[in-house]
């Protein structure tokens, strides 16, 4: 009897990436004909089937939810999980956590593994590499085979599923407006590359706030951080960019960062260069976590209400599983943000 293989095993056997195997099985022209032929022949030989989830369909529920997050150490994601578990447990469901580590391959593997009879549906925030590659086949396959997905925070608009997001653009406008109203005129932005949808929306909010207050945006005041799978390397690179920015742009009197790690990195460098916070430079970050509260000085932030986001995500998924909502209708719930003023703003 032929053994059943996974994408990961095929990739290992043929010494290629999971992404290459996935695309080859879909006959993508991005992959050479020779590689496509090898992958498809191997998959056929070992009877590969994507996302075999028959055991967990409507007639055989596991009462378990799969949650896939990009990072485990990020306070925001831990609070979302807390909200998911609270609502799931109240309704008699268990939760299994998977970690993508911002990797497309790991995200695909996690979905394949958990969808194979272990869980009833997914709650997930999309990995940065998946957003960069724009390869969403694993979401389509899962949904098409009867397993619902709820996306939160980082979502893919093209995927027909329920979503829970915050108003990233409006939250950023609140933050930048606060800086302007406290007297800042040269506000730097530390953000992500535009392929990360939340970073793109927060950048748009920054630009719109400047425009509404008749301040001309300057490209020289914007840092778009380079992603690196090694976080230490990523932060070292960002530190160099921030340091160079403060050396070059002496008039900077405000900084808005799209997450608290970027903001605290900027604050550390500014203090080391002799700036007083907030007298010389005021700083606000999107996301409100442990770092913000315990930094010295404590960091002003935009709160995303992560626990509420988790609770709503779980409610939407369980309602779908229990057929309390139409399985063909999808909604996007938008959670309002809150400005929390601490010691880095005037």
Coordinates of C-alpha atoms in Angstrom, one line a residue:
X1 CA 0.0 0.0 0.0
X2 CA 1.4 3.4 -1.0
X3 CA 2.1 5.7 2.0
X4 CA 0.5 9.1 2.0
X5 CA 3.0 12.0 1.8
X6 CA 2.8 15.7 2.7
X7 CA 4.0 18.8 0.8
X8 CA 6.9 19.0 3.2
X9 CA 8.0 15.4 2.5
X10 CA 7.8 15.8 -1.2
X11 CA 9.9 19.0 -0.9
X12 CA 12.5 17.2 1.2
X13 CA 12.7 14.2 -1.1
X14 CA 13.2 16.3 -4.2
X15 CA 15.4 19.0 -2.5
X16 CA 13.1 21.9 -3.3
X17 CA 11.0 24.3 -1.3
X18 CA 7.4 23.7 -0.2
X19 CA 6.5 26.7 -2.3
X20 CA 8.0 25.1 -5.4
X21 CA 6.1 21.9 -4.8
X22 CA 2.9 23.7 -4.2
X23 CA 3.3 25.7 -7.5
X24 CA 4.4 22.7 -9.4
X25 CA 1.3 20.7 -8.4
X26 CA -0.8 23.6 -9.7
X27 CA 1.2 23.5 -12.9
X28 CA 2.4 27.1 -12.4
X29 CA 4.6 28.4 -15.3
X30 CA 6.8 30.0 -12.6
X31 CA 8.3 26.5 -12.2
X32 CA 10.3 24.8 -14.9
X33 CA 8.7 22.0 -16.9
X34 CA 11.3 19.5 -15.7
X35 CA 10.6 20.3 -12.0
X36 CA 6.8 20.3 -12.5
X37 CA 7.0 16.9 -14.1
X38 CA 9.2 15.5 -11.3
X39 CA 6.9 16.8 -8.6
X40 CA 3.7 15.7 -10.2
X41 CA 5.1 12.2 -10.9
X42 CA 6.3 11.9 -7.3
X43 CA 2.9 13.1 -5.9
X44 CA 1.0 10.7 -8.2
X45 CA 3.3 7.8 -7.2
X46 CA 2.6 8.4 -3.5
X47 CA -1.0 9.3 -3.9
X48 CA -0.7 12.9 -2.6
X49 CA -3.9 14.6 -1.8
X50 CA -4.1 18.3 -0.6
X51 CA -5.8 19.0 2.7
X52 CA -7.5 15.7 3.4
X53 CA -10.1 17.1 5.8
X54 CA -12.9 14.6 5.3
X55 CA -12.8 13.4 8.9
X56 CA -13.5 16.9 10.3
X57 CA -16.5 17.9 8.2
X58 CA -20.0 18.6 9.5
X59 CA -20.8 15.0 10.5
X60 CA -17.7 14.5 12.6
X61 CA -16.7 17.6 14.5
X62 CA -13.6 17.8 16.7
X63 CA -14.8 20.9 18.6
X64 CA -11.3 22.2 18.2
X65 CA -10.2 25.5 16.5
X66 CA -6.8 25.9 14.8
X67 CA -5.1 29.3 15.3
X68 CA -2.1 30.2 13.2
X69 CA -0.1 33.3 14.1
X70 CA 3.1 34.8 12.7
X71 CA 4.9 35.3 16.0
X72 CA 4.6 33.9 19.4
X73 CA 6.6 36.5 21.3
X74 CA 4.6 39.5 20.0
X75 CA 2.3 40.7 22.9
X76 CA -0.4 41.6 20.4
X77 CA -0.8 38.0 19.2
X78 CA -0.7 36.6 22.7
X79 CA -3.6 38.9 23.7
X80 CA -5.5 37.8 20.6
X81 CA -5.0 34.2 21.5
X82 CA -6.3 35.0 25.0
X83 CA -9.5 36.4 23.5
X84 CA -9.9 33.4 21.2
X85 CA -9.4 30.9 24.0
X86 CA -11.9 32.8 26.3
X87 CA -14.7 32.8 23.8
X88 CA -13.9 29.3 22.5
X89 CA -13.9 27.7 25.9
X90 CA -17.1 29.4 26.8
X91 CA -18.7 27.7 23.9
X92 CA -17.1 24.3 24.4
X93 CA -14.3 24.4 22.0
X94 CA -10.6 23.8 22.4
X95 CA -7.8 25.7 20.7
X96 CA -4.6 24.4 18.9
X97 CA -1.9 27.0 18.2
X98 CA 0.4 26.9 15.1
X99 CA 3.3 29.2 14.4
X100 CA 4.2 30.4 10.9
X101 CA 7.3 32.4 11.9
X102 CA 6.3 34.8 9.0
X103 CA 7.2 31.9 6.6
X104 CA 4.9 30.9 3.7
X105 CA 6.2 27.3 3.8
X106 CA 5.5 27.0 7.5
X107 CA 2.0 28.5 7.1
X108 CA 1.2 25.9 4.3
X109 CA 2.6 23.0 6.4
X110 CA 0.6 24.1 9.5
X111 CA -2.6 24.3 7.6
X112 CA -2.1 21.0 5.9
X113 CA -1.2 19.3 9.2
X114 CA -4.1 20.8 11.3
X115 CA -6.7 20.4 8.5
X116 CA -6.0 16.7 8.3
X117 CA -8.8 15.8 10.7
X118 CA -7.5 17.7 13.8
X119 CA -9.6 20.8 13.7
X120 CA -13.0 22.2 12.5
X121 CA -11.8 25.6 11.3
X122 CA -9.0 28.2 11.3
X123 CA -8.4 31.6 12.8
X124 CA -5.2 33.1 11.4
X125 CA -3.1 36.2 10.7
X126 CA -1.3 35.9 7.4
X127 CA 2.5 35.5 7.3
X128 CA 4.5 38.4 5.8
X129 CA 6.2 36.1 3.3
X130 CA 2.7 34.9 2.1
X131 CA 1.7 38.5 1.5
X132 CA 5.0 39.1 -0.3
X133 CA 4.5 36.1 -2.6
X134 CA 0.8 36.6 -3.0
X135 CA 0.3 32.9 -3.1
X136 CA -3.0 32.0 -1.4
X137 CA -3.7 28.6 -2.8
X138 CA -3.7 27.0 0.7
X139 CA -6.5 29.3 1.8
X140 CA -8.6 28.6 -1.3
X141 CA -8.1 24.8 -1.0
X142 CA -9.1 24.8 2.6
X143 CA -12.2 26.8 2.1
X144 CA -13.2 25.0 -1.0
X145 CA -13.1 21.7 0.9
X146 CA -15.6 22.9 3.5
X147 CA -13.4 24.3 6.3
X148 CA -14.1 27.9 7.3
X149 CA -11.4 30.5 7.9
X150 CA -11.5 33.7 9.9
X151 CA -8.6 36.1 9.2
X152 CA -7.6 38.8 11.7
X153 CA -5.3 41.8 11.6
X154 CA -3.3 40.9 8.4
X155 CA -6.0 39.7 5.9
X156 CA -6.2 39.0 2.2
X157 CA -9.0 41.0 0.6
X158 CA -9.3 38.5 -2.3
X159 CA -10.2 35.6 0.0
X160 CA -13.9 35.1 0.6
X161 CA -14.0 34.6 4.4
X162 CA -14.9 36.4 7.6
X163 CA -12.4 39.0 8.8
X164 CA -11.7 41.0 11.9
X165 CA -9.5 44.1 11.6
X166 CA -8.9 47.4 13.2
X167 CA -9.2 50.7 11.4
X168 CA -5.5 51.0 10.8
X169 CA -5.7 54.2 8.7
X170 CA -7.9 56.1 11.2
X171 CA -5.8 54.9 14.1
X172 CA -2.6 56.2 12.4
X173 CA -4.4 59.5 11.7
X174 CA -5.2 59.8 15.4
X175 CA -1.6 59.3 16.3
X176 CA -0.1 61.7 13.8
X177 CA -2.8 64.3 14.6
X178 CA -1.8 64.1 18.3
X179 CA 1.8 64.8 17.4
X180 CA 0.9 67.7 15.2
X181 CA -1.5 69.2 17.8
X182 CA 1.3 69.0 20.4
X183 CA 3.5 71.2 18.2
X184 CA 5.4 68.7 16.0
X185 CA 6.0 69.8 12.4
X186 CA 8.7 67.4 11.2
X187 CA 7.3 63.9 11.9
X188 CA 9.3 60.8 10.8
X189 CA 7.5 57.5 10.0
X190 CA 9.0 54.1 10.7
X191 CA 6.9 51.5 8.8
X192 CA 7.0 48.2 6.9
X193 CA 7.2 47.5 3.2
X194 CA 3.9 48.2 1.5
X195 CA 3.1 44.5 0.8
X196 CA 2.2 44.2 4.5
X197 CA -1.3 45.5 4.3
X198 CA -1.5 46.9 7.9
X199 CA 1.8 48.8 7.4
X200 CA 0.5 50.2 4.1
X201 CA -2.8 51.4 5.7
X202 CA -0.9 52.9 8.6
X203 CA 1.4 54.7 6.2
X204 CA -1.7 56.1 4.3
X205 CA -3.1 57.3 7.6
X206 CA 0.2 59.1 8.4
X207 CA 0.2 60.8 4.9
X208 CA -3.5 61.8 5.2
X209 CA -3.0 63.3 8.6
X210 CA -0.1 65.5 7.3
X211 CA -2.2 66.5 4.3
X212 CA -5.2 67.5 6.5
X213 CA -2.9 69.7 8.6
X214 CA -1.3 71.3 5.6
X215 CA 2.1 69.7 6.2
X216 CA 4.1 68.6 3.1
X217 CA 5.1 64.9 3.4
X218 CA 8.9 64.3 2.9
X219 CA 10.1 61.0 1.6
X220 CA 13.4 61.7 3.5
X221 CA 11.5 61.3 6.8
X222 CA 10.1 57.8 6.0
X223 CA 11.9 54.5 6.8
X224 CA 10.4 51.3 5.4
X225 CA 12.1 48.6 7.5
X226 CA 13.7 45.7 5.7
X227 CA 12.3 42.3 6.8
X228 CA 14.8 39.6 7.9
X229 CA 14.0 36.2 9.3
X230 CA 16.7 36.8 11.9
X231 CA 15.1 39.4 14.1
X232 CA 18.4 40.6 15.6
X233 CA 19.7 41.3 12.1
X234 CA 16.5 43.1 11.3
X235 CA 16.7 45.4 14.3
X236 CA 20.4 46.0 13.8
X237 CA 19.7 47.2 10.3
X238 CA 16.8 49.4 11.5
X239 CA 19.0 50.9 14.2
X240 CA 21.5 52.0 11.6
X241 CA 18.7 53.5 9.4
X242 CA 17.2 55.4 12.4
X243 CA 20.6 56.6 13.5
X244 CA 21.4 57.9 10.0
X245 CA 18.0 59.6 9.8
X246 CA 18.5 61.5 13.0
X247 CA 22.0 62.5 11.9
X248 CA 20.7 63.8 8.6
X249 CA 17.3 65.3 9.5
X250 CA 18.1 67.5 12.6
X251 CA 14.7 69.1 12.5
X252 CA 12.7 65.9 13.4
X253 CA 10.5 66.6 16.4
X254 CA 8.1 63.7 16.2
X255 CA 8.2 60.0 15.3
X256 CA 5.3 57.7 14.5
X257 CA 6.1 54.0 14.3
X258 CA 3.8 51.3 13.1
X259 CA 4.6 49.0 16.0
X260 CA 6.0 49.4 19.5
X261 CA 9.3 47.6 18.8
X262 CA 10.2 50.1 16.0
X263 CA 9.2 53.0 18.3
X264 CA 11.2 51.8 21.3
X265 CA 14.2 51.2 19.0
X266 CA 13.9 54.8 17.8
X267 CA 13.5 56.1 21.3
X268 CA 16.6 54.3 22.5
X269 CA 18.7 55.8 19.7
X270 CA 17.3 59.3 20.1
X271 CA 18.1 59.2 23.9
X272 CA 21.6 57.9 23.2
X273 CA 22.1 60.9 20.8
X274 CA 21.2 63.3 23.6
X275 CA 17.5 64.0 22.6
X276 CA 15.0 64.5 25.4
X277 CA 11.8 62.6 25.1
X278 CA 9.2 64.2 24.7
X279 CA 10.6 67.7 24.9
X280 CA 12.8 67.4 21.8
X281 CA 11.1 64.5 20.0
X282 CA 7.6 63.1 20.8
X283 CA 7.0 59.4 19.9
X284 CA 3.8 57.3 19.3
X285 CA 3.5 53.7 18.3
X286 CA 0.8 51.6 16.9
X287 CA 0.0 48.5 19.1
X288 CA -0.1 48.7 22.9
X289 CA 1.9 45.9 24.6
X290 CA 4.1 45.2 27.6
X291 CA 7.1 47.0 26.1
X292 CA 5.1 50.3 25.8
X293 CA 3.9 50.3 29.5
X294 CA 7.3 49.4 30.9
X295 CA 9.6 51.5 28.7
X296 CA 11.4 54.5 30.2
X297 CA 9.8 56.9 29.4
X298 CA 6.5 54.9 28.9
X299 CA 5.3 54.9 25.3
X300 CA 2.2 56.6 24.0
X301 CA 0.4 54.1 21.7
X302 CA -2.6 53.3 19.6
X303 CA -4.4 50.3 21.2
X304 CA -5.9 47.7 18.9
X305 CA -8.0 46.0 21.6
X306 CA -6.4 42.6 20.8
X307 CA -8.5 40.6 23.3
X308 CA -11.7 41.9 21.7
X309 CA -10.3 41.0 18.3
X310 CA -9.7 37.5 19.4
X311 CA -13.1 37.1 21.0
X312 CA -14.8 38.4 17.8
X313 CA -12.8 36.1 15.6
X314 CA -13.8 33.1 17.7
X315 CA -17.4 34.1 17.7
X316 CA -17.5 34.5 13.9
X317 CA -15.9 31.1 13.3
X318 CA -18.0 29.2 15.8
X319 CA -21.2 30.8 14.5
X320 CA -20.2 29.6 11.1
X321 CA -19.4 26.1 12.3
X322 CA -22.7 25.8 14.2
X323 CA -24.6 27.2 11.2
X324 CA -25.8 30.3 13.0
X325 CA -24.7 32.4 10.1
X326 CA -25.1 31.8 6.3
X327 CA -22.0 29.8 5.1
X328 CA -22.0 31.7 1.8
X329 CA -22.1 35.2 3.4
X330 CA -19.0 36.8 4.9
X331 CA -18.5 40.0 6.9
X332 CA -15.6 42.1 8.0
X333 CA -15.8 43.4 11.6
X334 CA -13.8 46.6 12.2
X335 CA -12.7 47.4 15.7
X336 CA -12.1 51.0 16.7
X337 CA -8.7 52.0 18.0
X338 CA -7.9 54.1 21.1
X339 CA -5.1 56.6 21.7
X340 CA -3.3 55.9 25.0
X341 CA -1.2 58.9 26.1
X342 CA 1.9 58.2 28.2
X343 CA 5.2 59.9 28.7
X344 CA 6.6 60.1 25.1
X345 CA 4.0 62.8 24.0
X346 CA 3.5 66.3 25.3

